[in-house]
PDB file of C-alpha atoms in Angstrom:
ATOM      1  CA  MET H 112      -9.966 -16.931 -12.185  1.00 95.00           C
ATOM      2  CA  LEU H 113     -10.096 -14.465  -8.948  1.00 96.00           C
ATOM      3  CA  LEU H 114      -7.392 -14.261  -7.123  1.00 97.00           C
ATOM      4  CA  GLY H 115      -7.779 -11.275  -4.472  1.00 98.00           C
ATOM      5  CA  PHE H 116      -8.441  -8.241  -4.224  1.00 98.00           C
ATOM      6  CA  VAL H 117      -5.894  -5.022  -3.982  1.00 98.00           C
ATOM      7  CA  LEU H 118      -7.460  -2.291  -0.668  1.00 98.00           C
ATOM      8  CA  VAL H 119      -8.423   1.011  -2.638  1.00 97.00           C
ATOM      9  CA  ILE H 120      -8.085   3.144   0.761  1.00 97.00           C
ATOM     10  CA  TYR H 121      -9.913   6.474   1.473  1.00 96.00           C
ATOM     11  CA  ASP H 122      -7.585   9.565   1.771  1.00 96.00           C
ATOM     12  CA  ASN H 123      -7.717  10.955   5.373  1.00 97.00           C
ATOM     13  CA  LYS H 124      -6.982  14.554   4.294  1.00 96.00           C
ATOM     14  CA  CYS H 125      -3.234  14.398   6.172  1.00 96.00           C
ATOM     15  CA  ASN H 126       0.028  14.447   3.820  1.00 96.00           C
ATOM     16  CA  MET H 127       2.799  12.393   6.283  1.00 96.00           C
ATOM     17  CA  TYR H 128       5.554  14.583   4.204  1.00 95.00           C
ATOM     18  CA  LYS H 129       4.242  18.217   4.505  1.00 94.00           C
ATOM     19  CA  LYS H 130       6.700  18.984   7.149  1.00 93.00           C
ATOM     20  CA  LEU H 131       9.718  16.828   6.605  1.00 93.00           C
ATOM     21  CA  GLU H 132      12.612  17.469   5.244  1.00 92.00           C
ATOM     22  CA  LEU H 133      12.940  14.982   1.841  1.00 94.00           C
ATOM     23  CA  ASN H 134      16.288  15.291   0.200  1.00 94.00           C
ATOM     24  CA  GLU H 135      16.868  15.638  -4.005  1.00 95.00           C
ATOM     25  CA  CYS H 136      16.914  11.286  -3.906  1.00 96.00           C
ATOM     26  CA  ASP H 137      13.429  10.851  -1.941  1.00 96.00           C
ATOM     27  CA  LYS H 138      11.835  11.976  -4.987  1.00 95.00           C
ATOM     28  CA  TYR H 139      13.012   8.585  -6.748  1.00 97.00           C
ATOM     29  CA  LYS H 140      12.033   6.549  -3.780  1.00 97.00           C
ATOM     30  CA  ASP H 141       8.681   5.178  -2.372  1.00 97.00           C
ATOM     31  CA  THR H 142       7.410   5.493   1.027  1.00 97.00           C
ATOM     32  CA  TYR H 143       8.779   1.884   2.168  1.00 97.00           C
ATOM     33  CA  THR H 144      12.259   3.443   1.389  1.00 95.00           C
ATOM     34  CA  ILE H 145      11.972   6.903   3.011  1.00 96.00           C
ATOM     35  CA  ASN H 146      10.676   5.657   5.818  1.00 97.00           C
ATOM     36  CA  ARG H 147      10.209   8.287   7.839  1.00 95.00           C
ATOM     37  CA  ILE H 148       6.865   9.874   9.385  1.00 97.00           C
ATOM     38  CA  ASP H 149       6.083  13.064  10.752  1.00 97.00           C
ATOM     39  CA  PRO H 150       5.492  12.470  14.457  1.00 96.00           C
ATOM     40  CA  THR H 151       3.182  15.768  14.578  1.00 97.00           C
ATOM     41  CA  ILE H 152       1.091  14.757  12.459  1.00 97.00           C
ATOM     42  CA  LYS H 153      -2.244  14.608  13.499  1.00 97.00           C
ATOM     43  CA  ILE H 154      -5.145  12.314  11.912  1.00 97.00           C
ATOM     44  CA  LYS H 155      -8.576  12.854  12.794  1.00 94.00           C
ATOM     45  CA  THR H 156     -10.539  10.588  10.511  1.00 96.00           C
ATOM     46  CA  LYS H 157     -12.617   7.751  12.243  1.00 94.00           C
ATOM     47  CA  ARG H 158     -12.432   5.449   9.925  1.00 97.00           C
ATOM     48  CA  ALA H 159     -10.097   2.370  10.305  1.00 97.00           C
ATOM     49  CA  PHE H 160      -7.831   2.172   7.484  1.00 98.00           C
ATOM     50  CA  SER H 161      -7.162   5.532   5.603  1.00 98.00           C
ATOM     51  CA  SER H 162      -4.700   6.558   3.838  1.00 98.00           C
ATOM     52  CA  THR H 163      -2.450   9.967   3.570  1.00 98.00           C
ATOM     53  CA  TYR H 164      -2.252  11.917   0.853  1.00 97.00           C
ATOM     54  CA  ASP H 165       1.204  10.565   0.129  1.00 96.00           C
ATOM     55  CA  ASN H 166       0.371   6.943   0.138  1.00 97.00           C
ATOM     56  CA  LEU H 167       0.935   5.655   3.913  1.00 98.00           C
ATOM     57  CA  THR H 168      -1.659   3.913   4.944  1.00 98.00           C
ATOM     58  CA  ILE H 169      -2.641   4.837   8.633  1.00 98.00           C
ATOM     59  CA  VAL H 170      -4.912   2.109  10.569  1.00 98.00           C
ATOM     60  CA  THR H 171      -6.256   2.135  13.989  1.00 98.00           C
ATOM     61  CA  GLU H 172      -5.755   0.295  17.317  1.00 98.00           C
ATOM     62  CA  GLN H 173      -8.526  -1.528  16.449  1.00 98.00           C
ATOM     63  CA  VAL H 174      -7.174  -2.972  13.039  1.00 98.00           C
ATOM     64  CA  LYS H 175      -4.204  -3.811  14.762  1.00 98.00           C
ATOM     65  CA  SER H 176      -5.670  -5.631  17.490  1.00 98.00           C
ATOM     66  CA  PHE H 177      -7.916  -7.668  14.519  1.00 98.00           C
ATOM     67  CA  CYS H 178      -4.098  -8.369  12.383  1.00 98.00           C
ATOM     68  CA  THR H 179      -2.635  -9.269  16.189  1.00 98.00           C
ATOM     69  CA  ASN H 180      -6.071 -12.039  16.987  1.00 98.00           C
ATOM     70  CA  GLU H 181      -5.638 -13.501  12.923  1.00 98.00           C
ATOM     71  CA  GLY H 182      -2.106 -14.427  13.920  1.00 98.00           C
ATOM     72  CA  TYR H 183      -1.309 -12.605  10.561  1.00 98.00           C
ATOM     73  CA  GLU H 184       2.408 -11.744  10.484  1.00 98.00           C
ATOM     74  CA  GLY H 185       4.715  -9.918   8.412  1.00 98.00           C
ATOM     75  CA  LEU H 186       3.358  -6.762   9.509  1.00 98.00           C
ATOM     76  CA  GLU H 187       4.158  -3.762  10.984  1.00 98.00           C
ATOM     77  CA  PHE H 188       2.849  -1.076  12.744  1.00 98.00           C
ATOM     78  CA  ILE H 189       4.862   2.018  13.694  1.00 98.00           C
ATOM     79  CA  GLU H 190       2.696   4.460  16.156  1.00 98.00           C
ATOM     80  CA  LEU H 191       2.055   7.787  15.250  1.00 98.00           C
ATOM     81  CA  PRO H 192       2.916  10.064  18.422  1.00 97.00           C
ATOM     82  CA  ASN H 193       0.507  12.942  18.134  1.00 97.00           C
ATOM     83  CA  SER H 194      -2.180  10.806  16.965  1.00 97.00           C
ATOM     84  CA  PRO H 195      -2.712   7.987  20.073  1.00 97.00           C
ATOM     85  CA  GLY H 196      -4.662   5.168  18.582  1.00 98.00           C
ATOM     86  CA  PHE H 197      -3.391   5.522  15.390  1.00 98.00           C
ATOM     87  CA  TYR H 198      -0.782   3.407  13.071  1.00 98.00           C
ATOM     88  CA  TRP H 199       1.503   3.516   9.527  1.00 98.00           C
ATOM     89  CA  PHE H 200       0.678  -0.028   8.990  1.00 98.00           C
ATOM     90  CA  LYS H 201       3.657  -1.241   6.896  1.00 98.00           C
ATOM     91  CA  ILE H 202       3.218  -5.014   4.960  1.00 98.00           C
ATOM     92  CA  HIS H 203       6.629  -6.717   4.839  1.00 98.00           C
ATOM     93  CA  ASN H 204       4.735  -9.732   2.927  1.00 98.00           C
ATOM     94  CA  ILE H 205       5.946  -9.673  -0.914  1.00 98.00           C
ATOM     95  CA  ILE H 206       3.698 -10.754  -3.856  1.00 98.00           C
ATOM     96  CA  GLU H 207       5.369 -10.298  -7.392  1.00 98.00           C
ATOM     97  CA  PHE H 208       3.870  -7.475  -9.880  1.00 97.00           C
ATOM     98  CA  ASP H 209       3.744  -8.611 -13.389  1.00 96.00           C
ATOM     99  CA  ALA H 210       4.657  -5.102 -14.619  1.00 96.00           C
ATOM    100  CA  GLU H 211       5.663  -6.933 -18.399  1.00 93.00           C
ATOM    101  CA  ALA H 212       2.756  -8.510 -18.824  1.00 90.00           C
ATOM    102  CA  TYR H 213       0.314  -4.783 -17.443  1.00 83.00           C
ATOM    103  CA  GLY H 214       3.118  -2.976 -19.724  1.00 92.00           C
ATOM    104  CA  THR H 215       4.484  -0.305 -16.904  1.00 96.00           C
ATOM    105  CA  ARG H 216       5.770   2.534 -17.581  1.00 97.00           C
ATOM    106  CA  PHE H 217       9.259   2.897 -15.845  1.00 98.00           C
ATOM    107  CA  ILE H 218      10.211   6.714 -16.061  1.00 98.00           C
ATOM    108  CA  ASN H 219      13.232   8.775 -15.279  1.00 97.00           C
ATOM    109  CA  TYR H 220      15.851   6.451 -14.031  1.00 98.00           C
ATOM    110  CA  ASN H 221      17.871   8.837 -11.703  1.00 97.00           C
ATOM    111  CA  LYS H 222      21.691   6.769 -11.740  1.00 97.00           C
ATOM    112  CA  GLN H 223      23.400   8.335  -8.519  1.00 97.00           C
ATOM    113  CA  CYS H 224      19.525   7.967  -6.398  1.00 97.00           C
ATOM    114  CA  GLU H 225      18.576   4.082  -7.995  1.00 96.00           C
ATOM    115  CA  GLY H 226      15.660   4.869  -8.894  1.00 97.00           C
ATOM    116  CA  TYR H 227      12.352   5.810 -10.814  1.00 98.00           C
ATOM    117  CA  GLU H 228      10.856   9.152 -10.807  1.00 97.00           C
ATOM    118  CA  GLU H 229       7.651   7.587 -11.773  1.00 98.00           C
ATOM    119  CA  ILE H 230       6.372   4.151 -11.881  1.00 98.00           C
ATOM    120  CA  ILE H 231       3.490   4.087 -13.814  1.00 97.00           C
ATOM    121  CA  GLY H 232       0.559   1.625 -15.124  1.00 93.00           C
ATOM    122  CA  ALA H 233      -0.622  -0.575 -11.605  1.00 91.00           C
ATOM    123  CA  THR H 234      -4.184  -1.629 -12.208  1.00 89.00           C
ATOM    124  CA  PRO H 235      -5.635  -3.866 -13.148  1.00 92.00           C
ATOM    125  CA  ALA H 236      -2.881  -5.753 -11.102  1.00 95.00           C
ATOM    126  CA  CYS H 237      -1.639  -8.356 -12.952  1.00 95.00           C
ATOM    127  CA  LEU H 238       0.491 -10.258 -10.334  1.00 97.00           C
ATOM    128  CA  LYS H 239       3.687 -13.151 -11.617  1.00 95.00           C
ATOM    129  CA  VAL H 240       1.459 -16.154  -8.977  1.00 92.00           C
ATOM    130  CA  LYS H 241      -1.198 -17.315 -10.866  1.00 95.00           C
ATOM    131  CA  GLU H 242      -3.151 -19.215  -7.376  1.00 96.00           C
ATOM    132  CA  GLU H 243      -5.937 -17.945  -4.453  1.00 97.00           C
ATOM    133  CA  ILE H 244      -3.343 -15.042  -2.747  1.00 98.00           C
ATOM    134  CA  ARG H 245      -3.870 -16.899   1.203  1.00 97.00           C
ATOM    135  CA  ASP H 246      -5.344 -15.128   4.213  1.00 98.00           C
ATOM    136  CA  GLY H 247      -3.354 -12.534   4.980  1.00 98.00           C
ATOM    137  CA  PHE H 248      -1.816  -8.649   4.030  1.00 98.00           C
ATOM    138  CA  PHE H 249       0.486  -8.289   1.378  1.00 98.00           C
ATOM    139  CA  ARG H 250       1.932  -6.135  -0.679  1.00 98.00           C
ATOM    140  CA  THR H 251       3.719  -5.581  -4.000  1.00 98.00           C
ATOM    141  CA  ASP H 252       7.110  -5.490  -4.483  1.00 98.00           C
ATOM    142  CA  ILE H 253       6.876  -3.040  -7.238  1.00 98.00           C
ATOM    143  CA  SER H 254       5.912   0.812  -5.727  1.00 98.00           C
ATOM    144  CA  PHE H 255       3.908   2.840  -7.846  1.00 98.00           C
ATOM    145  CA  GLY H 256       3.172   6.213  -8.423  1.00 97.00           C
ATOM    146  CA  SER H 257       5.443   9.601  -8.727  1.00 97.00           C
ATOM    147  CA  PHE H 258       8.270  10.718  -7.233  1.00 96.00           C
ATOM    148  CA  ALA H 259       8.120  10.472  -2.813  1.00 97.00           C
ATOM    149  CA  THR H 260       4.862   9.680  -2.928  1.00 96.00           C
ATOM    150  CA  LYS H 261       5.088   5.995  -4.562  1.00 97.00           C
ATOM    151  CA  ALA H 262       3.308   3.470  -2.451  1.00 98.00           C
ATOM    152  CA  PRO H 263       2.584  -0.681  -3.103  1.00 98.00           C
ATOM    153  CA  LEU H 264      -0.114  -2.282  -3.975  1.00 98.00           C
ATOM    154  CA  GLU H 265      -1.573  -3.398  -0.683  1.00 98.00           C
ATOM    155  CA  ILE H 266      -3.366  -6.693  -1.998  1.00 98.00           C
ATOM    156  CA  ILE H 267      -5.310  -9.481   0.580  1.00 98.00           C
ATOM    157  CA  GLY H 268      -6.611 -12.825  -0.424  1.00 96.00           C
ATOM    158  CA  PRO H 269     -10.408 -14.014  -0.677  1.00 98.00           C
ATOM    159  CA  MET H 270     -10.185 -15.224   3.197  1.00 98.00           C
ATOM    160  CA  THR H 271      -9.048 -11.732   4.325  1.00 98.00           C
ATOM    161  CA  LYS H 272     -11.698  -9.977   2.373  1.00 98.00           C
ATOM    162  CA  GLU H 273     -14.346 -11.411   4.508  1.00 98.00           C
ATOM    163  CA  LYS H 274     -13.161 -11.462   8.152  1.00 98.00           C
ATOM    164  CA  LEU H 275     -12.440  -7.419   6.938  1.00 98.00           C
ATOM    165  CA  LYS H 276     -16.049  -7.029   5.805  1.00 97.00           C
ATOM    166  CA  ALA H 277     -17.547  -9.233   8.858  1.00 97.00           C
ATOM    167  CA  SER H 278     -16.038  -6.900  11.007  1.00 97.00           C
ATOM    168  CA  GLY H 279     -17.353  -3.963   9.652  1.00 96.00           C
ATOM    169  CA  PHE H 280     -14.056  -2.029   9.416  1.00 96.00           C
ATOM    170  CA  THR H 281     -14.876   1.531   7.140  1.00 94.00           C
ATOM    171  CA  GLY H 282     -12.799   3.519   4.911  1.00 95.00           C
ATOM    172  CA  ILE H 283     -12.026   0.528   2.414  1.00 96.00           C
ATOM    173  CA  ASP H 284     -12.527  -0.780  -1.173  1.00 97.00           C
ATOM    174  CA  TYR H 285     -11.862  -3.772  -2.913  1.00 98.00           C
ATOM    175  CA  ASN H 286     -10.672  -4.193  -6.732  1.00 97.00           C
ATOM    176  CA  GLU H 287     -10.224  -7.710  -7.615  1.00 97.00           C
ATOM    177  CA  ILE H 288      -7.608  -9.205  -9.030  1.00 97.00           C
ATOM    178  CA  TYR H 289      -7.647 -12.145 -11.658  1.00 95.00           C
ATOM    179  CA  ASP H 290      -5.246 -14.269 -12.825  1.00 93.00           C
ATOM    180  CA  LYS H 291      -6.020 -13.183 -16.595  1.00 88.00           C
ATOM    181  CA  TYR H 292      -7.981 -10.072 -17.982  1.00 86.00           C
ATOM    182  CA  ASP H 293     -10.320  -9.900 -21.072  1.00 78.00           C
ATOM    183  CA  TRP H 294      -7.899  -7.923 -22.504  1.00 76.00           C
ATOM    184  CA  GLN H 295      -5.251 -10.650 -22.262  1.00 78.00           C
ATOM    185  CA  LYS H 296      -6.784 -12.905 -24.279  1.00 63.00           C
TER     186      LYS H 296
END
């Protein structure tokens, strides 16, 4: 059964952390835990959705308005001071990822920094909940990737996908999420 979709967002050729001072423990954290932006970053894309090389999702004023008009809750739009009309799109609605079902690997835990260097094995997305995802934006409880660029999967339900497609937003594709995959049978 189709549950929803993972957003696949194209890069905008920018690196949020390039000019930021990251400390030694930041490589064991994810984008949400680091929770900082480069106030000088200049986004030049025309896409409604884009991603920095370090996996921060950036959206336009049009996406922000769309989300407000739809009444979507649990979203935060962090203004980028040097890029008027662009925002870091943060999702606070959490869906549990089933790391055991997929065999996700947690690599090099650092006790002092309380995090992993890498978390590998995000796709296809295996969720603990096995029902259709409701209208809105969600993210996984686990962030995937390496070092300071770890980020959660961003997830929507079928109704949200139809609304996004109807709105003509650019810069996104959609990977299907199922309750069970062929390799699990």
